[in-house]
Coordinates of C-alpha atoms and ligand atoms in Angstrom, one line a residue:
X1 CA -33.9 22.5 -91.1
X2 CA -36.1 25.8 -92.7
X3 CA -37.5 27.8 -89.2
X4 CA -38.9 31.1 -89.3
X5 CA -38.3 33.6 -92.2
X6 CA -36.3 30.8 -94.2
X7 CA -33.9 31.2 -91.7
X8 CA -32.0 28.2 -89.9
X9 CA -31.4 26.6 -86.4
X10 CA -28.0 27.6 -86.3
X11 CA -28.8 31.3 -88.2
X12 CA -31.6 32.1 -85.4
X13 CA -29.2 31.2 -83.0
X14 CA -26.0 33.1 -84.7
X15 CA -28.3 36.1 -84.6
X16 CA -29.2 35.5 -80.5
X17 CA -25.6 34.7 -79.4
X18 CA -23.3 36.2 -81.3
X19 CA -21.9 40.2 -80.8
X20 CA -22.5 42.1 -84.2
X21 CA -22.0 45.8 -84.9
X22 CA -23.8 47.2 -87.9
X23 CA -23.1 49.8 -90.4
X24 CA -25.4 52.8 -89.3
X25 CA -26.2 54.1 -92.7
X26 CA -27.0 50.8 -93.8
X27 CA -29.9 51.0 -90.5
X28 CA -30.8 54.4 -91.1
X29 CA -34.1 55.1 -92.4
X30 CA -33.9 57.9 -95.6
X31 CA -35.4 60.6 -93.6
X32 CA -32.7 60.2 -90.6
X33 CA -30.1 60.1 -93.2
X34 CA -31.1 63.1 -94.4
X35 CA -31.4 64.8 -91.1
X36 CA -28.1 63.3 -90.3
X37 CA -27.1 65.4 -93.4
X38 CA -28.9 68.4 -91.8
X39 CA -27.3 68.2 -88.8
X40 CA -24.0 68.4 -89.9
X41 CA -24.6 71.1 -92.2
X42 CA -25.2 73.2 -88.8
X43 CA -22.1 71.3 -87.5
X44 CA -19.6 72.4 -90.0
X45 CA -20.6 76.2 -90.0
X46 CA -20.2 76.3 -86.4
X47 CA -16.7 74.6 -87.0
X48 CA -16.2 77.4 -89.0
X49 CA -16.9 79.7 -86.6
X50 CA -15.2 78.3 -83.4
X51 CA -11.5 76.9 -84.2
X52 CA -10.8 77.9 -80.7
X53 CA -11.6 76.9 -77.5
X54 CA -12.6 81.0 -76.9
X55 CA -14.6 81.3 -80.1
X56 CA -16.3 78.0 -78.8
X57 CA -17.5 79.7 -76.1
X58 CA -18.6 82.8 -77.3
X59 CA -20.1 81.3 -79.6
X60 CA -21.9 78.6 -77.7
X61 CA -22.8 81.9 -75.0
X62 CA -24.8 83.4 -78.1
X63 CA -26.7 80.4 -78.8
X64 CA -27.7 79.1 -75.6
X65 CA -28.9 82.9 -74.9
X66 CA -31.0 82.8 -78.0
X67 CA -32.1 79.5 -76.4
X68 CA -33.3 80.9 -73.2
X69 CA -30.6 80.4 -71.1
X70 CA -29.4 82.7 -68.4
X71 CA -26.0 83.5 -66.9
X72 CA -25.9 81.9 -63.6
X73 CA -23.6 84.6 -61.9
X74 CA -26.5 87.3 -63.0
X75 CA -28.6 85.0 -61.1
X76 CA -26.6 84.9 -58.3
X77 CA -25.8 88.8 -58.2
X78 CA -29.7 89.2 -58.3
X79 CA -30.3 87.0 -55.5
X80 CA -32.8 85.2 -57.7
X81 CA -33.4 81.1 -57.2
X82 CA -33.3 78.1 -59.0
X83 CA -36.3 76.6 -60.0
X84 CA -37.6 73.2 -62.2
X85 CA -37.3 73.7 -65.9
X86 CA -34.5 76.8 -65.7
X87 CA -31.8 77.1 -68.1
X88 CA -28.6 78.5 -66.7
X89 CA -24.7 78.4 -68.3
X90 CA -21.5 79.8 -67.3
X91 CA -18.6 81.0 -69.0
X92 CA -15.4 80.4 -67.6
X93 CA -12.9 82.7 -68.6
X94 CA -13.6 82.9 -71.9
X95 CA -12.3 79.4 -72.8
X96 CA -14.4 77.0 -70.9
X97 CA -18.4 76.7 -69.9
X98 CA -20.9 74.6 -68.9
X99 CA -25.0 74.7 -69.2
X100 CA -27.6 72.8 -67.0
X101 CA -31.2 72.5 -67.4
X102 CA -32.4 72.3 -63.7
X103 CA -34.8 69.0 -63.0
X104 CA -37.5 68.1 -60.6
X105 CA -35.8 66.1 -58.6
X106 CA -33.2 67.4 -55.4
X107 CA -30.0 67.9 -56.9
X108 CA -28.5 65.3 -54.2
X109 CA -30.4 62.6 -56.4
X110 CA -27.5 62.9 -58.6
X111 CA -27.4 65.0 -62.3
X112 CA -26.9 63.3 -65.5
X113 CA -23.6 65.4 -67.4
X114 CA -22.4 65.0 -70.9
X115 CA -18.2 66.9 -70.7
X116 CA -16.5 67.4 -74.0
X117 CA -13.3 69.6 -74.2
X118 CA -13.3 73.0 -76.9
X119 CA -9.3 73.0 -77.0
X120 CA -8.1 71.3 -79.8
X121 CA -3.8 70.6 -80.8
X122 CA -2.5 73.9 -82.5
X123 CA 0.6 76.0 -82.8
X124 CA 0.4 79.1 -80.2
X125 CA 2.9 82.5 -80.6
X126 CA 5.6 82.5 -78.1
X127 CA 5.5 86.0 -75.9
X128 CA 8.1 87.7 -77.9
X129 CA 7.3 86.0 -81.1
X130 CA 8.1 88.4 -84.0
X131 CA 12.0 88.9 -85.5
X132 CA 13.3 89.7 -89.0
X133 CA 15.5 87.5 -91.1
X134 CA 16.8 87.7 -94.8
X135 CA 14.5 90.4 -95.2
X136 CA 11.5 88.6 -94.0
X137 CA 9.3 88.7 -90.8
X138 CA 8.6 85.8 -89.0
X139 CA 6.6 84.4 -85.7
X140 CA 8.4 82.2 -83.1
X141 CA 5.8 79.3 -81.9
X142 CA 5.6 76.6 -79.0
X143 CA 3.5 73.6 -80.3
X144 CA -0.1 73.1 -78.0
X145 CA -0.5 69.9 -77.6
X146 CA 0.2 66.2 -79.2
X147 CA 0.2 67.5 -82.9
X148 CA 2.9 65.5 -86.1
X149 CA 5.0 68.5 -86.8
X150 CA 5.1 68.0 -90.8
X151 CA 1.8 68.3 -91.0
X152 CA 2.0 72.1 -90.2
X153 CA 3.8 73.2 -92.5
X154 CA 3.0 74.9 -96.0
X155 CA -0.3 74.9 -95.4
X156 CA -2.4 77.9 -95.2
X157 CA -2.8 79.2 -91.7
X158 CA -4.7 81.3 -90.1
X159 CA -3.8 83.4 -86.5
X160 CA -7.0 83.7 -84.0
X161 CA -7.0 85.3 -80.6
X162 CA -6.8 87.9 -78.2
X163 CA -4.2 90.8 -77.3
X164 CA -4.8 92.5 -73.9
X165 CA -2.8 95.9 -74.4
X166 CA -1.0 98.0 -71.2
X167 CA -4.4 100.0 -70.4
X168 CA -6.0 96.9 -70.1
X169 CA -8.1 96.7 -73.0
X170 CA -8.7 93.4 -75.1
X171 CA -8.3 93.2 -78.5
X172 CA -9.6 90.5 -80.7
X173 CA -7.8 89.4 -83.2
X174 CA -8.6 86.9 -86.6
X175 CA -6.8 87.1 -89.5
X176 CA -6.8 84.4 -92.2
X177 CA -10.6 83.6 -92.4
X178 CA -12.8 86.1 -94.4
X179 CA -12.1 85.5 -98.4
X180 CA -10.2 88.5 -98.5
X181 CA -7.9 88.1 -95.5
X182 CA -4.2 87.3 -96.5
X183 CA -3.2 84.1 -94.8
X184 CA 0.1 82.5 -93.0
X185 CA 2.0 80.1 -93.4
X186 CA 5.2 78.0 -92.1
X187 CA 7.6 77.2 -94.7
X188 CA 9.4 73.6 -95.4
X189 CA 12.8 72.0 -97.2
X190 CA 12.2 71.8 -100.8
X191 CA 13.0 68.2 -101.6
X192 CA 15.8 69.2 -103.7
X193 CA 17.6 70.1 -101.5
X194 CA 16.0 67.8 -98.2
X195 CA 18.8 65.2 -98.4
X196 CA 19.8 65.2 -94.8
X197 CA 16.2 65.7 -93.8
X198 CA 14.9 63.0 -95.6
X199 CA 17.1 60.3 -93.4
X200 CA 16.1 62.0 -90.2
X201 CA 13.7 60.3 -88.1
X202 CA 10.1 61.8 -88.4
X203 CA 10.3 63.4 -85.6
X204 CA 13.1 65.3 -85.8
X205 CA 13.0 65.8 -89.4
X206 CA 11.0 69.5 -88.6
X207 CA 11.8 70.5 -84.8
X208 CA 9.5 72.9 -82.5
X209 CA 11.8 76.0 -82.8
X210 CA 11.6 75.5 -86.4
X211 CA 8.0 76.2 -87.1
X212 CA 8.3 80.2 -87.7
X213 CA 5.0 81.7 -88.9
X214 CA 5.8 84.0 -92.2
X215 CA 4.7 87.1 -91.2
X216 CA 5.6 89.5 -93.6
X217 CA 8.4 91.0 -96.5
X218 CA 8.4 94.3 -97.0
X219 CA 10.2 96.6 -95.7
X220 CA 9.3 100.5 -94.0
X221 CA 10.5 103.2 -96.3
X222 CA 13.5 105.0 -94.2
X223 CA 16.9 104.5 -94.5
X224 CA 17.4 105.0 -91.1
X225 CA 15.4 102.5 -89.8
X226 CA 17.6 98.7 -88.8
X227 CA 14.8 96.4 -88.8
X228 CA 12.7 97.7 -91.7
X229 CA 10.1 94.4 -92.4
X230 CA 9.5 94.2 -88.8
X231 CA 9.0 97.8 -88.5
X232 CA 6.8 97.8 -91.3
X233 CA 4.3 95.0 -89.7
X234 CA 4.6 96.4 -86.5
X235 CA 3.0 99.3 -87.7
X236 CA 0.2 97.8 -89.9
X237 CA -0.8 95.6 -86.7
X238 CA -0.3 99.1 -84.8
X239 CA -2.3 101.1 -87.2
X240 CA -5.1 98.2 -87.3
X241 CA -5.6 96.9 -83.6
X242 CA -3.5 99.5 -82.1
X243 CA -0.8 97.0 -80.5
X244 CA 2.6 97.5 -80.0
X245 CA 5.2 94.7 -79.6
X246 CA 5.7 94.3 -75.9
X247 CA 1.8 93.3 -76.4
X248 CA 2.4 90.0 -77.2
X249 CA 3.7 89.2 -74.0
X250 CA 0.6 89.3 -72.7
X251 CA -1.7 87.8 -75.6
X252 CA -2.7 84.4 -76.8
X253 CA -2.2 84.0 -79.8
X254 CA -3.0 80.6 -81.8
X255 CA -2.2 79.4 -85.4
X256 CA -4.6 77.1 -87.0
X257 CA -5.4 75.8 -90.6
X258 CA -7.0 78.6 -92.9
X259 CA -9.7 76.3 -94.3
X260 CA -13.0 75.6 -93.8
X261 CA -15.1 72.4 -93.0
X262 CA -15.6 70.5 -96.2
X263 CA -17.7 67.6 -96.9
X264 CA -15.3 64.7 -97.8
X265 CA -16.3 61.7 -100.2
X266 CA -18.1 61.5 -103.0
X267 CA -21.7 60.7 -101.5
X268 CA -20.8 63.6 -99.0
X269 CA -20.9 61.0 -95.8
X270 CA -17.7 62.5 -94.2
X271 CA -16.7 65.6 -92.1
X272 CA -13.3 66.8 -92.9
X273 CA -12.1 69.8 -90.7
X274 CA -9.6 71.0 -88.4
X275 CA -10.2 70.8 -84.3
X276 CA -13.5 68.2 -84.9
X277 CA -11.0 66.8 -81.6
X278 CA -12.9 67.6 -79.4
X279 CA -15.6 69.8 -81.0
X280 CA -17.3 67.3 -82.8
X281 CA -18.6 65.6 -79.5
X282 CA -18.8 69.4 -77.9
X283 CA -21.1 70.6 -80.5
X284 CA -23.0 67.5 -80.2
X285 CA -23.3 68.0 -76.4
X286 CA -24.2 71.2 -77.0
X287 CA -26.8 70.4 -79.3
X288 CA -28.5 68.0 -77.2
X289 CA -29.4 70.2 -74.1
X290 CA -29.7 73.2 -75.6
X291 CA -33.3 71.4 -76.7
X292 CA -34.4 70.1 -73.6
X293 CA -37.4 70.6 -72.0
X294 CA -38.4 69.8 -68.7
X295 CA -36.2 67.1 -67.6
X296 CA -36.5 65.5 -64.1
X297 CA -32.5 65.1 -63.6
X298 CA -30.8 68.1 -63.6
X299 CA -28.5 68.0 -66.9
X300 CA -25.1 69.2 -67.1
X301 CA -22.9 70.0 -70.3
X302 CA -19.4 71.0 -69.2
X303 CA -17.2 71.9 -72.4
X304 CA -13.5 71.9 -70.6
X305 CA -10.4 73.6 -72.2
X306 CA -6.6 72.5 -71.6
X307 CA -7.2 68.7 -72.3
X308 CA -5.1 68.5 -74.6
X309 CA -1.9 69.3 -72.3
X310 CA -3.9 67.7 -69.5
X311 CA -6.6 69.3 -68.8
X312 CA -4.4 71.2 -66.0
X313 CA -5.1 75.2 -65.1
X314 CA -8.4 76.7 -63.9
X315 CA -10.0 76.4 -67.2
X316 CA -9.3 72.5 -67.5
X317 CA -11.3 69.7 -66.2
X318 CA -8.8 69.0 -63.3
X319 CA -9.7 72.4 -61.7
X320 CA -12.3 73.2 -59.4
X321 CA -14.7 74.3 -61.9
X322 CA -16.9 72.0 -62.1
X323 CA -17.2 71.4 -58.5
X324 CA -18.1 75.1 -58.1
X325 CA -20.8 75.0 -60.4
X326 CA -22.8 72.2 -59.1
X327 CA -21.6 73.9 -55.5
X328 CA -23.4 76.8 -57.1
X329 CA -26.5 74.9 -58.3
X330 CA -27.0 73.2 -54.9
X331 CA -26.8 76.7 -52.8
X332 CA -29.1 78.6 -55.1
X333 CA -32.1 75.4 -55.1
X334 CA -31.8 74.7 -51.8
X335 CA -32.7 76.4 -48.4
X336 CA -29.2 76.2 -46.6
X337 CA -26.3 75.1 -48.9
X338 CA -24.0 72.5 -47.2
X339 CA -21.2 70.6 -48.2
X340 CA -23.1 67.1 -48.0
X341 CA -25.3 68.2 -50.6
X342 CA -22.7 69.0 -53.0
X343 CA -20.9 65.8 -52.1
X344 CA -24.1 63.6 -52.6
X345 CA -24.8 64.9 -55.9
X346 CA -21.7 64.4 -57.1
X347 CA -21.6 60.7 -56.0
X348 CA -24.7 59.7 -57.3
X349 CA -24.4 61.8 -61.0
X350 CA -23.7 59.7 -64.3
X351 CA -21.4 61.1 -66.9
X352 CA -20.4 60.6 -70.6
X353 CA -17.3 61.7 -71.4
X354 CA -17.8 62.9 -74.8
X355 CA -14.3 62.5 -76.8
X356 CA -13.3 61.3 -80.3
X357 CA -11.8 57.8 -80.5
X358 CA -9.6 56.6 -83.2
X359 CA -11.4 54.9 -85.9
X360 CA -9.5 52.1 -88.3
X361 CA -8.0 53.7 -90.8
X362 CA -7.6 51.5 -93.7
X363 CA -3.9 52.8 -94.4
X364 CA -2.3 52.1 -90.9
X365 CA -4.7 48.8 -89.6
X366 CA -1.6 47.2 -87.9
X367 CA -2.1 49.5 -84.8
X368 CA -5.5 48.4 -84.2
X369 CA -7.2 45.5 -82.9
X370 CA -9.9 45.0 -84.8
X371 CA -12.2 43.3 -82.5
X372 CA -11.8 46.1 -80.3
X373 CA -11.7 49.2 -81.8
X374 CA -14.0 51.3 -83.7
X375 CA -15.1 52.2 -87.6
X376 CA -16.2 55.3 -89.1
X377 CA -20.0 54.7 -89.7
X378 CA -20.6 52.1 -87.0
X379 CA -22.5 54.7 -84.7
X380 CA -21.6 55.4 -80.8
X381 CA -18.2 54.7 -79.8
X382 CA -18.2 53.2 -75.8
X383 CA -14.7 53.3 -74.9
X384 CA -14.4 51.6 -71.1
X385 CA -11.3 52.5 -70.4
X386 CA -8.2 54.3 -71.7
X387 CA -4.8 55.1 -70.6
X388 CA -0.9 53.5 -71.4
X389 CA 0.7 50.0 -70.8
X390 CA -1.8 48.4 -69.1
X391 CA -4.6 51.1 -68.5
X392 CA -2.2 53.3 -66.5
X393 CA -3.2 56.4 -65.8
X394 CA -6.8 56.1 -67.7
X395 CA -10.5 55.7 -66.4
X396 CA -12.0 52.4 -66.4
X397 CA -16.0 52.6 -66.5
X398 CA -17.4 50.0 -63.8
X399 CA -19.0 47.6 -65.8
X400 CA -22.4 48.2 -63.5
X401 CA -22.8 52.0 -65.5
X402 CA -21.5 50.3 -69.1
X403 CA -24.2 47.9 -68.7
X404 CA -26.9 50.5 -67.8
X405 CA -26.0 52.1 -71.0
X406 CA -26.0 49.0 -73.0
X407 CA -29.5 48.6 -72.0
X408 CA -30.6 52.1 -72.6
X409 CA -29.0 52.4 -76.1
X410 CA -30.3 48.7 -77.3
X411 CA -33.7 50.0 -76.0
X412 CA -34.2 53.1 -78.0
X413 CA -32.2 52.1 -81.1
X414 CA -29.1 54.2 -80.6
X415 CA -25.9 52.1 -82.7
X416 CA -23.2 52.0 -80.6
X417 CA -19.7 50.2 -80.5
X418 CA -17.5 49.3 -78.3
X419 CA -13.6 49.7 -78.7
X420 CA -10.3 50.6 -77.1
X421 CA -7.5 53.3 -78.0
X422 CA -5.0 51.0 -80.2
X423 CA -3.5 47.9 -79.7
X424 CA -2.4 46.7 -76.2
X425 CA 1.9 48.8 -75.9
X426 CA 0.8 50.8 -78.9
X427 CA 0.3 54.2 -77.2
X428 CA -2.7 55.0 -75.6
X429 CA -4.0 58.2 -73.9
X430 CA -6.8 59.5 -71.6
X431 CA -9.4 62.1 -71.8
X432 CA -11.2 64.2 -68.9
X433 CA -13.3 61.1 -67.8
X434 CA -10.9 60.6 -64.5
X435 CA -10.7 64.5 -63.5
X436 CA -15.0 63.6 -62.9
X437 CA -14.8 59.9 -61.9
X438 CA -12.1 61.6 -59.1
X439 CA -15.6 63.5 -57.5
X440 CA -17.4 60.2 -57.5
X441 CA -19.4 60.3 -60.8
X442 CA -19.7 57.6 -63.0
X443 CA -18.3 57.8 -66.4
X444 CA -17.5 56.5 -69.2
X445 CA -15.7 58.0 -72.8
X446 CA -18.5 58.1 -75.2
X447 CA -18.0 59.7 -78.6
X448 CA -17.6 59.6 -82.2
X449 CA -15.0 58.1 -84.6
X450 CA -12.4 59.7 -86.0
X451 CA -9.7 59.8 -88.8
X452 CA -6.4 61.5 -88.9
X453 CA -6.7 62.7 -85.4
X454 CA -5.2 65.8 -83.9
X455 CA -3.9 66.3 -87.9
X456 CA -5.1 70.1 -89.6
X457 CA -7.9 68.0 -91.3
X458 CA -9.4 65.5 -89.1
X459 CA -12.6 63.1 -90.7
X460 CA -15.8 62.1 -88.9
X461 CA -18.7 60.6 -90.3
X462 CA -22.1 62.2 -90.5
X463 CA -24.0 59.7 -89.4
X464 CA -21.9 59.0 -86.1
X465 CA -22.3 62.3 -85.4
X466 CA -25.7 62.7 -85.8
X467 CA -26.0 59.4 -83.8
X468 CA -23.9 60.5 -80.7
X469 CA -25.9 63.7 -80.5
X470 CA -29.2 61.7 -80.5
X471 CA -27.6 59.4 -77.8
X472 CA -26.4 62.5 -75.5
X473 CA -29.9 63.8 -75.5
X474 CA -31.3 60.4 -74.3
X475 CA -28.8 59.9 -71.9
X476 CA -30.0 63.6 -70.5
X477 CA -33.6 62.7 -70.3
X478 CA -33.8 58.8 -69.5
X479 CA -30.5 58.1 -67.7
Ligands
MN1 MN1 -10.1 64.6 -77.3
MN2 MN1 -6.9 65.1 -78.5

């Protein structure tokens, strides 16, 4: 029964008929491993850089600048046009933005857009956060977003984010980061004394108005003073930024882990960092058009914020912001903007919506089904649709577009595989593919495996990474 390459009959035909994924290092050659490697050296420094979705911007801003990229509202207040091969971005209120590369073709062809959001789960200050207690000085918090309480907690964390004083002036604010810095940190039960804790359910076992930020312990030197410790920080943070205390009621404030990326595993093949939800596909994104060239489609990154409490307010995906942009593009390419323009391009423009999916995690496989979910070093994750109890409330790819990518990944060697968000009644979730399939674009979630998601310390793998940033770029230029 020997056939070609000592293979078999029934091994030839195994091979033709039967749905496989591989292991992407395994069918990487040594120099794309390495540059897999490279990549995510870039990755984690800009992690490093950007644990919020503002810093994400502002730091995005500076690169795509340094990558010829111009601010479309200068263009606009300049009365200059739009022309083939121009790079424009926008920052939206200093937490979201999006970039485009204008194409050859008329904008009502359609665009091609890779979306990823920049906000990741965190602990933010409350308005009128800061109180004394047993001679310390703590930091009321409200939880941002879907995060496991005890995770938070004595761990070193640091406080990012922006004060906007009386007179109007904004004051940045980062304290936990530089080697020097002190850092913060929420206290928990020593287990010595954690016996009704421990029978509590998880989550109730640490609640939301318990995780109060230490802050600081010693106290101002005048006996006349009541509230000495909080006097006593109050005037460092006055001396230092020049705040007062009724500032924080109109700052954002956000608590986040102290460390840095790290490679994880022995052979250095994982990510392990705090927010890589969504900034792993964001950078990614990012990557991929900041180095295009002359494309024909016009390409589209839009990095949202507020996803993670539903991508609501007029820096999330829901908004209007994305509408305006493209509203923008078609006005400033074309002779007279109307509405039907707008509307066209949106109807015929492809998206992926660039998100993290859970990969199976050895420890907790039961919530997974296996045949339909995705692993950490498999490549591309195509997720078709998401949502709760029977797809409510999720997108649903048409199977037309999912195809179309099949072919295009398959043709140019991109790894890709296909899974869902848990087990059918498990959970379940959605991302900011509906907010654009809403306009009449078709998307589908397409991003990268991940461990421990929405935890301080979250694990990718370097080559999926790498892998979902090559596929983003040829999605830009052949989709
Ligand atoms: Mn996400
Ligand atoms: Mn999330």
């Amino acid at each position: 029964m020997e056939t070609v390459d000592n293979k078999t009959e029934g091994q030839l035909l195994e091979e033709k008929l039967i749905y496989t994924t591989k292991n992407a290092w395994e069918k990487s050659k040594e120099d794309e491993k390495k540059e897999a490697f490279q990549f995510c050296e870039g990755y984690k420094s800009f992690l490093d850089r950007a644990k919020t979705e503002r810093e994400f911007a502002e730091e995005a801003e500076k690169i795509a600048i340094t990558n010829g990229y111009k601010s479309l509202d200068e263009i606009i207040e300049t009365n200059q046009r739009l022309v083939p091969g121009m790079k424009v971005y926008r920052v939206n209120r200093g937490k979201s933005m999006i970039l485009a590369v204008i194409g050859s073709n008329p904008l009502e062809l359609g665009v091609n857009i890779t979306g990823a959001h920049i906000d990741s789960p965190r602990i933010d200050l409350k308005q009128n956060p800061l109180y004394e207690d047993t001679g310390l000085v703590l930091l009321k918090t409200h939880y941002y977003g879907g995060i496991k309480k005890y995770q938070w907690v004595a761990i070193p964390l640091a406080l990012h984010g922006v004060v906007i004083k009386s007179n109007g002036d904004k004051v940045n604010i980062k304290i936990g980061e530089d080697e020097g810095d002190p850092v913060f940190t929420i206290s928990d039960l020593l287990p010595h004394l954690a016996q009704d804790q421990m029978q509590k359910k998880m989550s109730d076992a640490i609640t939301g108005e318990g995780l109060n930020l230490l802050f600081g312990s010693i106290p101002y030197d005048d006996e006349k003073v009541k509230r000495k410790v909080k006097l006593n920080v109050l005037n460092l943070l006055s001396q230092k930024y020049g705040i007062v205390e009724e500032d924080f009621v109109s700052a954002e404030l956000e608590i986040v882990p102290a460390f840095k990326a790290k490679d994880v595993g022995l052979d250095r093949g994982l990510v392990g960092a705090y927010g890589q939800d969504d900034r792993v596909c964001a950078y990614a994104a990012l990557k991929a058009i900041l180095e295009l060239q002359n494309v024909q489609k016009t390409s589209i990154c839009v990095l949202t914020d507020k996803e993670e409490i539903g991508s609501v307010g007029n820096t999330g995906a829901e908004s209007v912001l994305f509408e305006n942009f493209v509203a923008d593009l078609c006005d400033l390419s074309s002779e007279k903007y109307t509405d039907i323009m707008l509307r066209r391009c949106l109807n015929n423009s492809k998206m992926l919506s660039a998100d993290v999916n859970p990969g199976v995690d050895p420890n907790y496989e039961g919530v997974q089904d296996k045949r339909n979910a995705s692993f950490l070093g498999k490549g591309l994750v195509m997720q078709k649709y998401t949502g709760v109890r029977g797809k409510v409330g999720g997108s649903d790819a048409n199977a037309e577009f999912v195809g179309e990518l099949r072919k295009l990944f398959n043709e140019h060697g991109i790894l890709w595989q296909s899974a869902e968000l848990g087990k059918v009644d498990q959970g379940g979730g959605g991302t900011i593919a509906l907010y654009l399939a809403n306009m009449g674009v078709e998307v589908i979630d397409c991003g990268v495996a991940i461990l421990s998601m929405h935890s301080p310390f979250e694990v990718t793998s370097k080559i999926d990474i790498f892998i979902s940033y090559k596929a983003y770029k040829l999605f830009y230029e052949h989709a």
